[in-house]
């Protein structure tokens, strides 16, 4: 599939260190009052000196290694000079000529098959403070600033312009998130944990940069909006200017902020208050700590458990789901487990907007094995099993207790015959029955539905169907 769209991403991900990058302030700012996790260093007060957090360096190197990058032997911090209210020092401490690593690669599964997205560089830098607007950025009368976020360590991952569609950009970000969560250095559930700048151009036009997109869905929406905007300009013979645009999450549009600035405008120079860091010394130890990553796990699942590649992909994206699956599959049929975790459980989690990590508080692997065992033994139907899972996610409890209390046990064949007789003798179903007998086979679906309703889902639809067919053919004779 040919595409005239080129997208490159700069992803900024917060690293899960306990303290900030250059000061001892705690990083757990998400539920804290504004401007409570601050000190002279992250407030940029005169004379305050930074000291680098070794854990952040280690995490940054781990990310680089997991992305297949060449880690550089020594790194140097730079000052990037500009003024903005979220940056009290008037410069951001970041990296420039000597970043952590260059030249990596991430594989993604897109609509056009497996694609390789090249990583240009990986470096670490500090997060600025957080600006809060009342309403939208271009209409707010004032901004509020919270420096709790000032100095949080970020790893910045820059791709080559290898992405060809907004959807690919989203798939790439999900993959990146997955890899960093496997490493234990990132938590994508935290608000604002990943922020993205996107470069996007169409053949024949200049490149626009969209700044600070702060949600995974936002990236796809912002890029789709931008493609339409640029395409409309080109179609009308108008130039696409090189510029920086802001993404307005509320309205789902991008707004021109300023014409694009150039690197030299930032007057980068080495940070004189920090010494270079010998990264080479960390590499052998950190290389040994890299766990099995999603791609390898996926391959292993396919061969070890003989499951489909779709299931393997769905089961390995989230490390917690992968671990859950392996625990269940070691106790009971791996294929059945894959279907019930990848298709049913994941669907129920999405519906409730909860993560596997959160669900573990209510649903243990032992209980899940038990539910599947009851299903295999015919104690409950598929619908009954789904009900037990739902109830456990919503209210907790134990499978056997829920089956009893909610009367989910599969009905006996005598009860089943009774249900079928009741439905066939019901005046209200006369029309459907005669439709079926005069050749309208689809009327059977309605009758199956009536029996399912009568038994409150405690019968297997397949069995109901064949018993109904039997009963009706006898009636016909
Ligand atoms: Zn501080």
Tab-separated table of C-alpha atoms and ligand atoms in Angstrom:
chain	number	residue	atom	x	y	z
A	1	UNK	CA	0.000	0.000	0.000
A	2	UNK	CA	1.580	3.321	-1.125
A	3	UNK	CA	1.117	6.332	1.117
A	4	UNK	CA	2.240	9.924	0.559
A	5	UNK	CA	2.185	10.566	4.327
A	6	UNK	CA	5.358	10.711	6.409
A	7	UNK	CA	5.126	10.816	10.174
A	8	UNK	CA	7.929	10.973	12.710
A	9	UNK	CA	7.354	11.000	16.457
A	10	UNK	CA	9.169	12.416	19.462
A	11	UNK	CA	7.835	10.522	22.442
A	12	UNK	CA	8.436	11.782	25.959
A	13	UNK	CA	7.841	9.138	28.603
A	14	UNK	CA	8.062	9.684	32.350
A	15	UNK	CA	10.482	7.281	34.012
A	16	UNK	CA	9.304	5.625	37.229
A	17	UNK	CA	12.128	6.780	39.486
A	18	UNK	CA	11.291	7.651	43.093
A	19	UNK	CA	12.907	11.101	42.950
A	20	UNK	CA	13.279	13.737	40.242
A	21	UNK	CA	16.127	13.882	37.722
A	22	UNK	CA	18.290	16.530	39.391
A	23	UNK	CA	16.888	16.935	42.929
A	24	UNK	CA	15.538	14.729	45.755
A	25	UNK	CA	11.876	15.807	45.349
A	26	UNK	CA	9.426	12.856	45.120
A	27	UNK	CA	7.923	12.028	41.730
A	28	UNK	CA	4.461	10.890	42.937
A	29	UNK	CA	2.839	14.198	42.076
A	30	UNK	CA	-0.359	12.904	40.498
A	31	UNK	CA	-2.566	13.240	43.585
A	32	UNK	CA	-0.581	15.983	45.312
A	33	UNK	CA	-1.634	19.610	45.769
A	34	UNK	CA	0.008	21.955	43.239
A	35	UNK	CA	3.533	23.175	44.032
A	36	UNK	CA	4.070	20.904	47.045
A	37	UNK	CA	6.766	18.609	45.546
A	38	UNK	CA	9.282	21.368	44.875
A	39	UNK	CA	12.694	22.602	46.085
A	40	UNK	CA	15.189	25.336	45.086
A	41	UNK	CA	16.636	23.093	42.349
A	42	UNK	CA	13.418	22.277	40.467
A	43	UNK	CA	12.140	25.831	41.051
A	44	UNK	CA	15.321	27.176	39.429
A	45	UNK	CA	16.254	29.440	42.371
A	46	UNK	CA	19.614	31.251	42.086
A	47	UNK	CA	22.612	29.198	43.240
A	48	UNK	CA	20.786	25.841	43.365
A	49	UNK	CA	22.914	23.078	41.817
A	50	UNK	CA	21.627	19.917	40.077
A	51	UNK	CA	22.931	16.394	40.801
A	52	UNK	CA	22.009	13.611	38.395
A	53	UNK	CA	19.757	10.706	39.500
A	54	UNK	CA	21.639	7.490	38.679
A	55	UNK	CA	18.408	5.436	38.519
A	56	UNK	CA	17.126	7.642	35.672
A	57	UNK	CA	20.340	7.019	33.720
A	58	UNK	CA	19.971	3.263	34.247
A	59	UNK	CA	16.321	3.332	33.114
A	60	UNK	CA	17.215	5.395	30.049
A	61	UNK	CA	19.926	2.897	29.073
A	62	UNK	CA	17.504	0.001	29.576
A	63	UNK	CA	14.975	1.600	27.226
A	64	UNK	CA	17.702	2.164	24.635
A	65	UNK	CA	18.869	-1.460	24.876
A	66	UNK	CA	15.311	-2.795	24.603
A	67	UNK	CA	14.830	-0.722	21.428
A	68	UNK	CA	17.959	-2.265	19.921
A	69	UNK	CA	19.925	1.003	20.032
A	70	UNK	CA	23.689	1.545	20.144
A	71	UNK	CA	24.343	2.915	23.623
A	72	UNK	CA	26.987	5.646	23.591
A	73	UNK	CA	29.988	5.282	25.937
A	74	UNK	CA	29.586	8.708	27.518
A	75	UNK	CA	26.726	11.176	27.759
A	76	UNK	CA	26.702	14.921	28.320
A	77	UNK	CA	23.834	17.148	29.483
A	78	UNK	CA	23.083	20.391	27.649
A	79	UNK	CA	21.105	23.532	28.335
A	80	UNK	CA	18.329	24.269	25.889
A	81	UNK	CA	17.603	27.966	26.297
A	82	UNK	CA	14.141	29.400	25.922
A	83	UNK	CA	11.587	31.181	28.036
A	84	UNK	CA	8.209	29.793	28.998
A	85	UNK	CA	6.361	30.072	32.322
A	86	UNK	CA	6.608	26.307	32.914
A	87	UNK	CA	10.423	26.548	32.806
A	88	UNK	CA	11.545	28.660	35.777
A	89	UNK	CA	15.303	28.466	35.031
A	90	UNK	CA	14.955	29.850	31.514
A	91	UNK	CA	16.558	26.686	30.139
A	92	UNK	CA	15.780	22.976	30.130
A	93	UNK	CA	18.515	20.477	30.998
A	94	UNK	CA	18.425	17.959	28.179
A	95	UNK	CA	20.838	16.168	25.858
A	96	UNK	CA	22.118	17.192	22.448
A	97	UNK	CA	25.315	15.921	20.812
A	98	UNK	CA	26.032	13.060	23.225
A	99	UNK	CA	22.691	11.378	23.960
A	100	UNK	CA	22.250	7.927	25.502
A	101	UNK	CA	21.885	6.091	22.219
A	102	UNK	CA	21.356	6.105	18.441
A	103	UNK	CA	19.937	3.767	15.782
A	104	UNK	CA	17.350	1.400	17.155
A	105	UNK	CA	14.291	-0.305	15.700
A	106	UNK	CA	10.770	-1.255	16.758
A	107	UNK	CA	8.638	-3.816	14.905
A	108	UNK	CA	4.935	-3.147	14.576
A	109	UNK	CA	2.049	-5.133	13.113
A	110	UNK	CA	0.149	-2.741	10.839
A	111	UNK	CA	-2.524	-3.200	8.179
A	112	UNK	CA	0.248	-3.572	5.608
A	113	UNK	CA	1.915	-6.381	7.587
A	114	UNK	CA	4.966	-6.271	9.820
A	115	UNK	CA	6.812	-2.956	9.591
A	116	UNK	CA	10.133	-1.792	10.979
A	117	UNK	CA	10.165	1.696	12.488
A	118	UNK	CA	13.665	3.072	12.913
A	119	UNK	CA	14.605	4.866	16.121
A	120	UNK	CA	16.897	7.833	15.505
A	121	UNK	CA	17.935	8.545	19.086
A	122	UNK	CA	17.148	8.114	22.772
A	123	UNK	CA	18.043	10.670	25.411
A	124	UNK	CA	16.936	11.777	28.860
A	125	UNK	CA	15.835	15.209	29.971
A	126	UNK	CA	13.781	16.927	32.641
A	127	UNK	CA	10.066	17.599	32.370
A	128	UNK	CA	8.983	21.250	32.603
A	129	UNK	CA	6.189	22.276	34.974
A	130	UNK	CA	2.552	21.844	34.022
A	131	UNK	CA	0.409	24.671	32.696
A	132	UNK	CA	-3.313	24.468	33.265
A	133	UNK	CA	-5.736	26.542	31.218
A	134	UNK	CA	-9.279	27.385	32.042
A	135	UNK	CA	-11.026	26.322	28.842
A	136	UNK	CA	-8.793	26.152	25.766
A	137	UNK	CA	-5.288	27.526	25.231
A	138	UNK	CA	-6.317	30.270	22.805
A	139	UNK	CA	-9.329	31.555	24.743
A	140	UNK	CA	-8.223	31.188	28.406
A	141	UNK	CA	-7.844	34.530	30.226
A	142	UNK	CA	-5.028	33.167	32.417
A	143	UNK	CA	-2.866	30.070	32.958
A	144	UNK	CA	-2.049	28.294	36.198
A	145	UNK	CA	1.350	26.705	36.730
A	146	UNK	CA	2.243	23.674	38.840
A	147	UNK	CA	5.947	22.913	39.337
A	148	UNK	CA	5.389	19.471	40.888
A	149	UNK	CA	6.180	18.041	37.465
A	150	UNK	CA	9.247	20.266	36.988
A	151	UNK	CA	12.309	17.986	36.936
A	152	UNK	CA	10.543	14.628	36.507
A	153	UNK	CA	12.856	12.429	34.412
A	154	UNK	CA	11.726	11.845	30.843
A	155	UNK	CA	13.142	9.512	28.269
A	156	UNK	CA	12.744	10.978	24.792
A	157	UNK	CA	12.513	8.536	21.911
A	158	UNK	CA	12.781	9.998	18.420
A	159	UNK	CA	11.749	7.967	15.383
A	160	UNK	CA	12.723	8.415	11.762
A	161	UNK	CA	9.752	9.571	9.602
A	162	UNK	CA	8.872	5.929	8.926
A	163	UNK	CA	5.222	5.907	9.985
A	164	UNK	CA	2.722	6.068	7.128
A	165	UNK	CA	-0.631	6.664	8.797
A	166	UNK	CA	-2.186	7.932	12.041
A	167	UNK	CA	-3.139	4.346	12.846
A	168	UNK	CA	0.455	3.187	12.512
A	169	UNK	CA	1.471	5.994	14.867
A	170	UNK	CA	-0.983	4.714	17.453
A	171	UNK	CA	0.172	1.109	17.033
A	172	UNK	CA	3.781	2.246	17.428
A	173	UNK	CA	2.995	4.141	20.637
A	174	UNK	CA	1.174	1.157	22.087
A	175	UNK	CA	4.168	-1.031	21.298
A	176	UNK	CA	6.548	1.453	22.893
A	177	UNK	CA	4.353	1.606	25.971
A	178	UNK	CA	4.247	-2.170	26.155
A	179	UNK	CA	8.053	-2.503	25.923
A	180	UNK	CA	8.670	0.118	28.610
A	181	UNK	CA	6.093	-1.460	30.916
A	182	UNK	CA	7.786	-4.842	30.495
A	183	UNK	CA	11.010	-3.140	31.595
A	184	UNK	CA	9.235	-1.812	34.700
A	185	UNK	CA	10.415	1.757	34.020
A	186	UNK	CA	7.081	3.253	32.935
A	187	UNK	CA	3.400	3.265	33.848
A	188	UNK	CA	1.208	4.256	30.909
A	189	UNK	CA	-1.905	4.458	33.104
A	190	UNK	CA	-0.674	7.617	34.822
A	191	UNK	CA	-2.137	10.789	33.381
A	192	UNK	CA	0.317	12.559	31.076
A	193	UNK	CA	2.906	9.769	31.431
A	194	UNK	CA	3.510	9.847	27.670
A	195	UNK	CA	3.435	13.037	25.625
A	196	UNK	CA	4.163	13.169	21.945
A	197	UNK	CA	5.271	15.716	19.377
A	198	UNK	CA	4.566	14.618	15.829
A	199	UNK	CA	6.138	15.745	12.562
A	200	UNK	CA	3.895	15.217	9.593
A	201	UNK	CA	4.196	16.018	5.911
A	202	UNK	CA	2.460	15.083	2.686
A	203	UNK	CA	4.272	14.720	-0.632
A	204	UNK	CA	4.637	18.214	-2.115
A	205	UNK	CA	4.221	20.080	1.183
A	206	UNK	CA	6.372	21.302	4.083
A	207	UNK	CA	6.421	19.583	7.417
A	208	UNK	CA	4.281	20.682	10.352
A	209	UNK	CA	5.070	19.855	13.946
A	210	UNK	CA	2.200	19.167	16.324
A	211	UNK	CA	3.226	19.805	19.922
A	212	UNK	CA	2.340	18.122	23.158
A	213	UNK	CA	-0.316	15.570	22.352
A	214	UNK	CA	-1.023	13.993	25.700
A	215	UNK	CA	-3.130	10.910	25.012
A	216	UNK	CA	-2.775	7.803	22.861
A	217	UNK	CA	-6.118	8.424	21.157
A	218	UNK	CA	-5.149	12.096	20.730
A	219	UNK	CA	-2.183	11.177	18.531
A	220	UNK	CA	-4.341	9.380	15.985
A	221	UNK	CA	-6.987	12.115	16.007
A	222	UNK	CA	-4.501	15.005	15.771
A	223	UNK	CA	-2.674	13.374	12.860
A	224	UNK	CA	-5.903	12.590	10.998
A	225	UNK	CA	-7.032	16.186	11.403
A	226	UNK	CA	-3.638	17.435	10.180
A	227	UNK	CA	-3.651	15.190	7.094
A	228	UNK	CA	-7.061	16.554	6.079
A	229	UNK	CA	-5.943	20.149	6.690
A	230	UNK	CA	-2.742	19.756	4.648
A	231	UNK	CA	-4.484	17.843	1.863
A	232	UNK	CA	-7.107	20.573	1.501
A	233	UNK	CA	-4.394	23.253	1.193
A	234	UNK	CA	-2.472	21.272	-1.436
A	235	UNK	CA	-5.653	20.547	-3.370
A	236	UNK	CA	-6.383	24.276	-3.572
A	237	UNK	CA	-2.792	24.973	-4.718
A	238	UNK	CA	-1.920	26.708	-1.418
A	239	UNK	CA	1.420	26.163	0.357
A	240	UNK	CA	1.677	24.062	3.540
A	241	UNK	CA	3.857	26.236	5.778
A	242	UNK	CA	6.582	24.850	8.000
A	243	UNK	CA	5.224	25.653	11.431
A	244	UNK	CA	4.501	24.487	14.939
A	245	UNK	CA	0.899	23.701	15.787
A	246	UNK	CA	-0.849	22.992	19.056
A	247	UNK	CA	-3.333	20.149	19.378
A	248	UNK	CA	-6.569	21.144	21.084
A	249	UNK	CA	-7.735	17.929	22.723
A	250	UNK	CA	-11.215	19.281	23.514
A	251	UNK	CA	-12.075	20.338	19.967
A	252	UNK	CA	-9.916	17.725	18.192
A	253	UNK	CA	-8.187	20.285	15.969
A	254	UNK	CA	-4.664	21.702	15.542
A	255	UNK	CA	-4.008	25.451	15.835
A	256	UNK	CA	-1.055	27.413	14.421
A	257	UNK	CA	1.241	28.552	17.276
A	258	UNK	CA	4.308	30.020	15.583
A	259	UNK	CA	6.437	29.528	12.509
A	260	UNK	CA	8.894	26.740	13.122
A	261	UNK	CA	11.931	27.586	15.239
A	262	UNK	CA	15.350	26.192	14.365
A	263	UNK	CA	17.832	24.320	16.500
A	264	UNK	CA	20.295	27.219	16.618
A	265	UNK	CA	17.593	29.390	18.199
A	266	UNK	CA	17.969	27.377	21.395
A	267	UNK	CA	21.685	28.157	21.867
A	268	UNK	CA	22.438	24.659	23.121
A	269	UNK	CA	25.607	24.465	25.206
A	270	UNK	CA	26.980	21.881	27.675
A	271	UNK	CA	25.543	22.164	31.182
A	272	UNK	CA	28.529	23.397	33.251
A	273	UNK	CA	27.080	22.191	36.587
A	274	UNK	CA	27.024	18.487	35.611
A	275	UNK	CA	29.928	16.197	34.732
A	276	UNK	CA	29.717	13.738	31.801
A	277	UNK	CA	28.352	10.299	32.733
A	278	UNK	CA	30.273	7.123	31.728
A	279	UNK	CA	27.312	5.124	30.421
A	280	UNK	CA	29.510	2.304	29.057
A	281	UNK	CA	30.113	1.022	32.587
A	282	UNK	CA	26.423	0.294	33.116
A	283	UNK	CA	25.720	-1.586	29.910
A	284	UNK	CA	26.824	-5.192	30.696
A	285	UNK	CA	24.864	-5.297	33.961
A	286	UNK	CA	21.737	-3.700	32.462
A	287	UNK	CA	21.832	-5.911	29.376
A	288	UNK	CA	21.546	-8.918	31.689
A	289	UNK	CA	18.499	-7.369	33.374
A	290	UNK	CA	16.441	-6.979	30.161
A	291	UNK	CA	13.470	-9.383	30.518
A	292	UNK	CA	11.773	-11.344	27.735
A	293	UNK	CA	10.134	-8.586	25.639
A	294	UNK	CA	6.713	-8.680	23.881
A	295	UNK	CA	8.036	-9.830	20.462
A	296	UNK	CA	9.965	-12.794	21.910
A	297	UNK	CA	7.143	-13.701	24.275
A	298	UNK	CA	4.671	-13.656	21.415
A	299	UNK	CA	6.792	-16.065	19.361
A	300	UNK	CA	7.241	-18.372	22.346
A	301	UNK	CA	3.485	-18.398	23.090
A	302	UNK	CA	2.693	-19.463	19.521
A	303	UNK	CA	5.072	-22.427	19.604
A	304	UNK	CA	4.748	-23.417	23.258
A	305	UNK	CA	0.944	-23.202	23.509
A	306	UNK	CA	-0.082	-23.715	19.839
A	307	UNK	CA	-2.296	-20.615	19.893
A	308	UNK	CA	-3.081	-18.291	16.978
A	309	UNK	CA	-0.860	-15.299	16.278
A	310	UNK	CA	-3.848	-12.971	16.941
A	311	UNK	CA	-4.285	-14.486	20.388
A	312	UNK	CA	-0.539	-14.369	21.030
A	313	UNK	CA	-0.462	-10.669	20.133
A	314	UNK	CA	-3.463	-9.894	22.329
A	315	UNK	CA	-2.007	-11.855	25.244
A	316	UNK	CA	1.477	-10.337	25.199
A	317	UNK	CA	0.757	-6.642	24.794
A	318	UNK	CA	0.204	-6.176	28.537
A	319	UNK	CA	2.754	-7.879	30.772
A	320	UNK	CA	0.132	-8.530	33.461
A	321	UNK	CA	-2.170	-10.280	30.980
A	322	UNK	CA	0.770	-12.343	29.691
A	323	UNK	CA	1.653	-13.487	33.217
A	324	UNK	CA	-2.012	-14.199	33.992
A	325	UNK	CA	-2.321	-16.288	30.841
A	326	UNK	CA	0.775	-18.338	31.582
A	327	UNK	CA	-0.421	-19.088	35.099
A	328	UNK	CA	-3.843	-20.222	33.831
A	329	UNK	CA	-2.478	-22.148	30.818
A	330	UNK	CA	-0.164	-24.149	33.094
A	331	UNK	CA	-3.277	-25.530	34.870
A	332	UNK	CA	-5.827	-26.010	32.095
A	333	UNK	CA	-6.124	-26.278	28.274
A	334	UNK	CA	-3.902	-23.454	26.857
A	335	UNK	CA	-6.129	-22.895	23.793
A	336	UNK	CA	-9.307	-22.603	25.847
A	337	UNK	CA	-7.443	-20.265	28.234
A	338	UNK	CA	-6.281	-18.106	25.301
A	339	UNK	CA	-9.842	-17.702	23.996
A	340	UNK	CA	-11.269	-16.872	27.402
A	341	UNK	CA	-8.538	-14.397	28.341
A	342	UNK	CA	-7.860	-12.732	24.949
A	343	UNK	CA	-11.491	-12.552	23.801
A	344	UNK	CA	-13.745	-12.604	26.866
A	345	UNK	CA	-11.729	-11.281	29.807
A	346	UNK	CA	-9.989	-8.529	27.808
A	347	UNK	CA	-13.359	-7.418	26.427
A	348	UNK	CA	-14.806	-7.217	29.945
A	349	UNK	CA	-11.762	-5.238	31.151
A	350	UNK	CA	-12.069	-2.775	28.246
A	351	UNK	CA	-15.785	-2.379	28.886
A	352	UNK	CA	-15.018	-1.439	32.507
A	353	UNK	CA	-11.929	0.643	31.599
A	354	UNK	CA	-9.819	-1.254	34.092
A	355	UNK	CA	-6.401	-2.795	33.617
A	356	UNK	CA	-5.400	-6.383	34.315
A	357	UNK	CA	-3.238	-5.093	37.138
A	358	UNK	CA	-6.336	-3.597	38.802
A	359	UNK	CA	-8.488	-6.649	38.054
A	360	UNK	CA	-6.042	-8.926	39.898
A	361	UNK	CA	-7.392	-7.576	43.182
A	362	UNK	CA	-10.696	-9.357	42.483
A	363	UNK	CA	-9.890	-12.135	40.073
A	364	UNK	CA	-7.105	-14.598	40.885
A	365	UNK	CA	-5.632	-17.063	38.393
A	366	UNK	CA	-6.876	-19.939	40.628
A	367	UNK	CA	-10.462	-18.677	40.393
A	368	UNK	CA	-10.155	-18.243	36.649
A	369	UNK	CA	-8.892	-21.823	36.281
A	370	UNK	CA	-11.878	-22.977	38.342
A	371	UNK	CA	-14.347	-21.113	36.085
A	372	UNK	CA	-12.840	-22.765	32.994
A	373	UNK	CA	-12.906	-26.159	34.739
A	374	UNK	CA	-16.635	-25.766	35.516
A	375	UNK	CA	-17.203	-24.813	31.885
A	376	UNK	CA	-15.316	-27.863	30.594
A	377	UNK	CA	-17.200	-30.164	32.958
A	378	UNK	CA	-20.516	-28.742	31.795
A	379	UNK	CA	-21.399	-27.350	35.234
A	380	UNK	CA	-21.998	-23.939	33.640
A	381	UNK	CA	-22.625	-22.740	30.090
A	382	UNK	CA	-20.440	-20.243	28.218
A	383	UNK	CA	-22.915	-17.558	29.099
A	384	UNK	CA	-22.816	-18.661	32.750
A	385	UNK	CA	-18.997	-18.501	32.746
A	386	UNK	CA	-19.130	-14.974	31.341
A	387	UNK	CA	-21.614	-13.991	34.061
A	388	UNK	CA	-19.302	-15.334	36.784
A	389	UNK	CA	-16.368	-13.335	35.348
A	390	UNK	CA	-18.493	-10.170	35.195
A	391	UNK	CA	-19.726	-10.571	38.744
A	392	UNK	CA	-16.195	-11.156	40.042
A	393	UNK	CA	-14.859	-8.055	38.244
A	394	UNK	CA	-17.717	-5.909	39.543
A	395	UNK	CA	-18.141	-7.182	43.079
A	396	UNK	CA	-15.558	-9.871	43.774
A	397	UNK	CA	-16.544	-13.195	45.361
A	398	UNK	CA	-15.884	-16.873	44.673
A	399	UNK	CA	-17.031	-18.771	41.554
A	400	UNK	CA	-18.960	-21.547	43.342
A	401	UNK	CA	-20.766	-19.044	45.561
A	402	UNK	CA	-21.730	-16.866	42.559
A	403	UNK	CA	-22.967	-19.881	40.557
A	404	UNK	CA	-25.184	-20.883	43.490
A	405	UNK	CA	-26.497	-17.435	44.375
A	406	UNK	CA	-27.152	-16.367	40.769
A	407	UNK	CA	-28.508	-19.835	39.842
A	408	UNK	CA	-26.088	-20.132	36.941
A	409	UNK	CA	-25.656	-23.925	36.982
A	410	UNK	CA	-26.582	-25.517	33.679
A	411	UNK	CA	-30.123	-26.915	33.704
A	412	UNK	CA	-30.889	-30.650	33.557
A	413	UNK	CA	-32.208	-32.258	30.351
A	414	UNK	CA	-35.662	-32.643	31.931
A	415	UNK	CA	-35.803	-28.928	32.763
A	416	UNK	CA	-34.611	-28.208	29.255
A	417	UNK	CA	-37.389	-30.308	27.689
A	418	UNK	CA	-39.842	-28.470	29.902
A	419	UNK	CA	-38.543	-25.105	28.643
A	420	UNK	CA	-38.828	-26.167	25.015
A	421	UNK	CA	-42.387	-27.429	25.516
A	422	UNK	CA	-43.322	-24.178	27.228
A	423	UNK	CA	-41.971	-22.063	24.355
A	424	UNK	CA	-43.595	-24.236	21.661
A	425	UNK	CA	-46.951	-24.194	23.436
A	426	UNK	CA	-46.884	-20.452	24.011
A	427	UNK	CA	-49.619	-18.736	21.990
A	428	UNK	CA	-47.268	-15.770	21.343
A	429	UNK	CA	-44.848	-17.981	19.405
A	430	UNK	CA	-47.424	-19.506	17.074
A	431	UNK	CA	-46.438	-17.171	14.200
A	432	UNK	CA	-42.735	-17.996	14.413
A	433	UNK	CA	-43.469	-21.721	14.572
A	434	UNK	CA	-45.639	-21.681	11.469
A	435	UNK	CA	-43.046	-19.493	9.673
A	436	UNK	CA	-40.420	-22.106	10.457
A	437	UNK	CA	-42.623	-24.988	9.350
A	438	UNK	CA	-43.387	-23.250	6.048
A	439	UNK	CA	-39.694	-22.946	5.234
A	440	UNK	CA	-38.552	-19.698	6.876
A	441	UNK	CA	-35.535	-21.250	8.628
A	442	UNK	CA	-34.455	-17.939	10.244
A	443	UNK	CA	-37.547	-18.113	12.487
A	444	UNK	CA	-35.615	-20.740	14.449
A	445	UNK	CA	-33.233	-18.039	15.786
A	446	UNK	CA	-36.182	-16.301	17.389
A	447	UNK	CA	-37.359	-19.523	19.037
A	448	UNK	CA	-33.827	-20.323	20.308
A	449	UNK	CA	-33.788	-16.818	21.797
A	450	UNK	CA	-37.116	-17.491	23.536
A	451	UNK	CA	-35.803	-20.705	25.115
A	452	UNK	CA	-32.596	-18.937	26.214
A	453	UNK	CA	-34.737	-16.257	27.818
A	454	UNK	CA	-36.942	-18.854	29.518
A	455	UNK	CA	-33.889	-20.661	30.946
A	456	UNK	CA	-32.111	-17.396	31.767
A	457	UNK	CA	-29.070	-18.448	29.777
A	458	UNK	CA	-28.530	-21.699	31.648
A	459	UNK	CA	-28.779	-23.768	28.477
A	460	UNK	CA	-26.224	-24.097	25.650
A	461	UNK	CA	-27.637	-22.409	22.526
A	462	UNK	CA	-26.301	-25.239	20.343
A	463	UNK	CA	-28.207	-27.872	22.310
A	464	UNK	CA	-31.337	-25.714	22.374
A	465	UNK	CA	-31.167	-25.375	18.598
A	466	UNK	CA	-30.925	-29.093	17.901
A	467	UNK	CA	-33.602	-29.990	20.479
A	468	UNK	CA	-35.917	-27.392	18.931
A	469	UNK	CA	-35.277	-28.727	15.424
A	470	UNK	CA	-36.105	-32.215	16.657
A	471	UNK	CA	-39.288	-31.148	18.388
A	472	UNK	CA	-40.476	-29.148	15.363
A	473	UNK	CA	-39.775	-31.902	12.835
A	474	UNK	CA	-41.782	-34.294	15.037
A	475	UNK	CA	-44.587	-31.756	15.183
A	476	UNK	CA	-44.561	-31.617	11.406
A	477	UNK	CA	-44.913	-35.364	10.922
B	1	LIG	ZN1	13.093	19.580	43.605
